[in-house]
PDB file of N, CA and C in Angstrom:
ATOM      1  N   UNK A 114      -2.397  34.821 -77.344  1.00  0.00           N
ATOM      2  CA  UNK A 114      -1.881  36.118 -76.962  1.00  0.00           C
ATOM      3  C   UNK A 114      -2.652  36.609 -75.739  1.00  0.00           C
ATOM      4  N   UNK A 115      -1.947  36.985 -74.726  1.00  0.00           N
ATOM      5  CA  UNK A 115      -2.590  37.503 -73.538  1.00  0.00           C
ATOM      6  C   UNK A 115      -2.307  38.987 -73.411  1.00  0.00           C
ATOM      7  N   UNK A 116      -3.277  39.673 -72.902  1.00  0.00           N
ATOM      8  CA  UNK A 116      -3.159  41.109 -72.689  1.00  0.00           C
ATOM      9  C   UNK A 116      -3.243  41.383 -71.196  1.00  0.00           C
ATOM     10  N   UNK A 117      -2.517  42.389 -70.750  1.00  0.00           N
ATOM     11  CA  UNK A 117      -2.655  42.801 -69.363  1.00  0.00           C
ATOM     12  C   UNK A 117      -4.010  43.488 -69.199  1.00  0.00           C
ATOM     13  N   UNK A 118      -4.415  43.626 -67.964  1.00  0.00           N
ATOM     14  CA  UNK A 118      -5.696  44.272 -67.682  1.00  0.00           C
ATOM     15  C   UNK A 118      -5.743  45.668 -68.294  1.00  0.00           C
ATOM     16  N   UNK A 119      -4.670  46.420 -68.104  1.00  0.00           N
ATOM     17  CA  UNK A 119      -4.642  47.793 -68.619  1.00  0.00           C
ATOM     18  C   UNK A 119      -4.702  47.823 -70.150  1.00  0.00           C
ATOM     19  N   UNK A 120      -4.003  46.884 -70.789  1.00  0.00           N
ATOM     20  CA  UNK A 120      -4.030  46.822 -72.255  1.00  0.00           C
ATOM     21  C   UNK A 120      -5.439  46.500 -72.753  1.00  0.00           C
ATOM     22  N   UNK A 121      -6.093  45.554 -72.094  1.00  0.00           N
ATOM     23  CA  UNK A 121      -7.450  45.205 -72.503  1.00  0.00           C
ATOM     24  C   UNK A 121      -8.403  46.374 -72.316  1.00  0.00           C
ATOM     25  N   UNK A 122      -8.282  47.058 -71.194  1.00  0.00           N
ATOM     26  CA  UNK A 122      -9.152  48.213 -70.948  1.00  0.00           C
ATOM     27  C   UNK A 122      -8.936  49.267 -72.025  1.00  0.00           C
ATOM     28  N   UNK A 123      -7.692  49.522 -72.369  1.00  0.00           N
ATOM     29  CA  UNK A 123      -7.381  50.510 -73.405  1.00  0.00           C
ATOM     30  C   UNK A 123      -7.968  50.076 -74.751  1.00  0.00           C
ATOM     31  N   UNK A 124      -7.819  48.800 -75.093  1.00  0.00           N
ATOM     32  CA  UNK A 124      -8.362  48.295 -76.357  1.00  0.00           C
ATOM     33  C   UNK A 124      -9.887  48.353 -76.369  1.00  0.00           C
ATOM     34  N   UNK A 125     -10.513  48.037 -75.236  1.00  0.00           N
ATOM     35  CA  UNK A 125     -11.973  48.096 -75.134  1.00  0.00           C
ATOM     36  C   UNK A 125     -12.456  49.530 -75.323  1.00  0.00           C
ATOM     37  N   UNK A 126     -11.808  50.468 -74.661  1.00  0.00           N
ATOM     38  CA  UNK A 126     -12.202  51.878 -74.789  1.00  0.00           C
ATOM     39  C   UNK A 126     -12.040  52.371 -76.219  1.00  0.00           C
ATOM     40  N   UNK A 127     -10.953  51.977 -76.853  1.00  0.00           N
ATOM     41  CA  UNK A 127     -10.714  52.379 -78.236  1.00  0.00           C
ATOM     42  C   UNK A 127     -11.765  51.770 -79.170  1.00  0.00           C
ATOM     43  N   UNK A 128     -12.041  50.491 -78.989  1.00  0.00           N
ATOM     44  CA  UNK A 128     -13.037  49.813 -79.827  1.00  0.00           C
ATOM     45  C   UNK A 128     -14.427  50.412 -79.622  1.00  0.00           C
ATOM     46  N   UNK A 129     -14.734  50.795 -78.393  1.00  0.00           N
ATOM     47  CA  UNK A 129     -16.023  51.424 -78.103  1.00  0.00           C
ATOM     48  C   UNK A 129     -16.132  52.764 -78.828  1.00  0.00           C
ATOM     49  N   UNK A 130     -15.053  53.536 -78.819  1.00  0.00           N
ATOM     50  CA  UNK A 130     -15.054  54.824 -79.513  1.00  0.00           C
ATOM     51  C   UNK A 130     -15.253  54.635 -81.017  1.00  0.00           C
ATOM     52  N   UNK A 131     -14.579  53.634 -81.580  1.00  0.00           N
ATOM     53  CA  UNK A 131     -14.713  53.359 -83.015  1.00  0.00           C
ATOM     54  C   UNK A 131     -16.149  52.949 -83.335  1.00  0.00           C
ATOM     55  N   UNK A 132     -16.726  52.073 -82.507  1.00  0.00           N
ATOM     56  CA  UNK A 132     -18.111  51.646 -82.728  1.00  0.00           C
ATOM     57  C   UNK A 132     -19.060  52.832 -82.627  1.00  0.00           C
ATOM     58  N   UNK A 133     -18.909  53.634 -81.583  1.00  0.00           N
ATOM     59  CA  UNK A 133     -19.786  54.800 -81.426  1.00  0.00           C
ATOM     60  C   UNK A 133     -19.675  55.748 -82.608  1.00  0.00           C
ATOM     61  N   UNK A 134     -18.454  55.963 -83.087  1.00  0.00           N
ATOM     62  CA  UNK A 134     -18.255  56.857 -84.225  1.00  0.00           C
ATOM     63  C   UNK A 134     -18.932  56.298 -85.475  1.00  0.00           C
ATOM     64  N   UNK A 135     -18.795  54.989 -85.684  1.00  0.00           N
ATOM     65  CA  UNK A 135     -19.415  54.392 -86.868  1.00  0.00           C
ATOM     66  C   UNK A 135     -20.939  54.478 -86.796  1.00  0.00           C
ATOM     67  N   UNK A 136     -21.490  54.386 -85.591  1.00  0.00           N
ATOM     68  CA  UNK A 136     -22.940  54.549 -85.431  1.00  0.00           C
ATOM     69  C   UNK A 136     -23.352  55.999 -85.648  1.00  0.00           C
ATOM     70  N   UNK A 137     -22.620  56.929 -85.045  1.00  0.00           N
ATOM     71  CA  UNK A 137     -22.929  58.357 -85.179  1.00  0.00           C
ATOM     72  C   UNK A 137     -22.867  58.814 -86.631  1.00  0.00           C
ATOM     73  N   UNK A 138     -21.908  58.241 -87.375  1.00  0.00           N
ATOM     74  CA  UNK A 138     -21.727  58.644 -88.772  1.00  0.00           C
ATOM     75  C   UNK A 138     -22.571  57.809 -89.733  1.00  0.00           C
ATOM     76  N   UNK A 139     -23.434  56.957 -89.153  1.00  0.00           N
ATOM     77  CA  UNK A 139     -24.347  56.123 -89.955  1.00  0.00           C
ATOM     78  C   UNK A 139     -23.610  55.340 -91.045  1.00  0.00           C
ATOM     79  N   UNK A 140     -22.529  54.683 -90.618  1.00  0.00           N
ATOM     80  CA  UNK A 140     -21.740  53.874 -91.543  1.00  0.00           C
ATOM     81  C   UNK A 140     -22.551  52.661 -91.992  1.00  0.00           C
ATOM     82  N   UNK A 141     -22.045  51.971 -92.995  1.00  0.00           N
ATOM     83  CA  UNK A 141     -22.701  50.781 -93.513  1.00  0.00           C
ATOM     84  C   UNK A 141     -22.825  49.720 -92.430  1.00  0.00           C
ATOM     85  N   UNK A 142     -23.874  48.914 -92.533  1.00  0.00           N
ATOM     86  CA  UNK A 142     -24.149  47.873 -91.544  1.00  0.00           C
ATOM     87  C   UNK A 142     -22.946  46.968 -91.313  1.00  0.00           C
ATOM     88  N   UNK A 143     -22.288  46.531 -92.378  1.00  0.00           N
ATOM     89  CA  UNK A 143     -21.158  45.612 -92.248  1.00  0.00           C
ATOM     90  C   UNK A 143     -20.037  46.202 -91.392  1.00  0.00           C
ATOM     91  N   UNK A 144     -19.774  47.470 -91.574  1.00  0.00           N
ATOM     92  CA  UNK A 144     -18.720  48.129 -90.797  1.00  0.00           C
ATOM     93  C   UNK A 144     -19.110  48.222 -89.319  1.00  0.00           C
ATOM     94  N   UNK A 145     -20.347  48.621 -89.060  1.00  0.00           N
ATOM     95  CA  UNK A 145     -20.826  48.710 -87.681  1.00  0.00           C
ATOM     96  C   UNK A 145     -20.787  47.331 -87.032  1.00  0.00           C
ATOM     97  N   UNK A 146     -21.224  46.326 -87.763  1.00  0.00           N
ATOM     98  CA  UNK A 146     -21.255  44.956 -87.251  1.00  0.00           C
ATOM     99  C   UNK A 146     -19.851  44.463 -86.896  1.00  0.00           C
ATOM    100  N   UNK A 147     -18.887  44.700 -87.762  1.00  0.00           N
ATOM    101  CA  UNK A 147     -17.510  44.281 -87.487  1.00  0.00           C
ATOM    102  C   UNK A 147     -16.944  45.014 -86.272  1.00  0.00           C
ATOM    103  N   UNK A 148     -17.252  46.287 -86.141  1.00  0.00           N
ATOM    104  CA  UNK A 148     -16.806  47.043 -84.972  1.00  0.00           C
ATOM    105  C   UNK A 148     -17.428  46.482 -83.696  1.00  0.00           C
ATOM    106  N   UNK A 149     -18.680  46.092 -83.790  1.00  0.00           N
ATOM    107  CA  UNK A 149     -19.369  45.518 -82.641  1.00  0.00           C
ATOM    108  C   UNK A 149     -18.771  44.167 -82.251  1.00  0.00           C
ATOM    109  N   UNK A 150     -18.463  43.350 -83.243  1.00  0.00           N
ATOM    110  CA  UNK A 150     -17.852  42.041 -82.977  1.00  0.00           C
ATOM    111  C   UNK A 150     -16.500  42.215 -82.288  1.00  0.00           C
ATOM    112  N   UNK A 151     -15.709  43.161 -82.754  1.00  0.00           N
ATOM    113  CA  UNK A 151     -14.402  43.414 -82.139  1.00  0.00           C
ATOM    114  C   UNK A 151     -14.567  43.806 -80.669  1.00  0.00           C
ATOM    115  N   UNK A 152     -15.486  44.713 -80.397  1.00  0.00           N
ATOM    116  CA  UNK A 152     -15.718  45.138 -79.018  1.00  0.00           C
ATOM    117  C   UNK A 152     -16.190  43.962 -78.167  1.00  0.00           C
ATOM    118  N   UNK A 153     -17.121  43.170 -78.680  1.00  0.00           N
ATOM    119  CA  UNK A 153     -17.612  42.002 -77.947  1.00  0.00           C
ATOM    120  C   UNK A 153     -16.488  41.019 -77.636  1.00  0.00           C
ATOM    121  N   UNK A 154     -15.600  40.807 -78.587  1.00  0.00           N
ATOM    122  CA  UNK A 154     -14.483  39.888 -78.403  1.00  0.00           C
ATOM    123  C   UNK A 154     -13.549  40.378 -77.295  1.00  0.00           C
ATOM    124  N   UNK A 155     -13.275  41.655 -77.292  1.00  0.00           N
ATOM    125  CA  UNK A 155     -12.403  42.226 -76.260  1.00  0.00           C
ATOM    126  C   UNK A 155     -13.051  42.137 -74.877  1.00  0.00           C
ATOM    127  N   UNK A 156     -14.340  42.416 -74.804  1.00  0.00           N
ATOM    128  CA  UNK A 156     -15.047  42.309 -73.524  1.00  0.00           C
ATOM    129  C   UNK A 156     -15.056  40.863 -73.049  1.00  0.00           C
ATOM    130  N   UNK A 157     -15.246  39.938 -73.963  1.00  0.00           N
ATOM    131  CA  UNK A 157     -15.210  38.515 -73.614  1.00  0.00           C
ATOM    132  C   UNK A 157     -13.845  38.121 -73.049  1.00  0.00           C
ATOM    133  N   UNK A 158     -12.774  38.605 -73.664  1.00  0.00           N
ATOM    134  CA  UNK A 158     -11.426  38.323 -73.159  1.00  0.00           C
ATOM    135  C   UNK A 158     -11.250  38.878 -71.756  1.00  0.00           C
ATOM    136  N   UNK A 159     -11.777  40.065 -71.528  1.00  0.00           N
ATOM    137  CA  UNK A 159     -11.680  40.698 -70.212  1.00  0.00           C
ATOM    138  C   UNK A 159     -12.403  39.850 -69.156  1.00  0.00           C
ATOM    139  N   UNK A 160     -13.597  39.397 -69.488  1.00  0.00           N
ATOM    140  CA  UNK A 160     -14.384  38.588 -68.553  1.00  0.00           C
ATOM    141  C   UNK A 160     -13.707  37.247 -68.297  1.00  0.00           C
ATOM    142  N   UNK A 161     -13.237  36.610 -69.369  1.00  0.00           N
ATOM    143  CA  UNK A 161     -12.584  35.308 -69.229  1.00  0.00           C
ATOM    144  C   UNK A 161     -11.310  35.392 -68.395  1.00  0.00           C
ATOM    145  N   UNK A 162     -10.643  36.544 -68.439  1.00  0.00           N
ATOM    146  CA  UNK A 162      -9.418  36.727 -67.661  1.00  0.00           C
ATOM    147  C   UNK A 162      -9.723  36.900 -66.173  1.00  0.00           C
ATOM    148  N   UNK A 163     -10.981  37.157 -65.859  1.00  0.00           N
ATOM    149  CA  UNK A 163     -11.389  37.279 -64.475  1.00  0.00           C
ATOM    150  C   UNK A 163     -11.066  38.612 -63.827  1.00  0.00           C
ATOM    151  N   UNK A 164     -10.945  39.654 -64.645  1.00  0.00           N
ATOM    152  CA  UNK A 164     -10.623  40.980 -64.096  1.00  0.00           C
ATOM    153  C   UNK A 164     -11.832  41.597 -63.438  1.00  0.00           C
TER     154      UNK A 164
END
């Protein structure tokens, strides 16, 4: 599945907000970790796409 640059940016921003919220609300480690993995994966896709 490929995402356009704009779609990836939107997904990255959304994932970052979710991660920040989970950190601010002191959520369980597993939840924070999964949010972090999702954000890392999206950033990796962005870099690999060469944007």
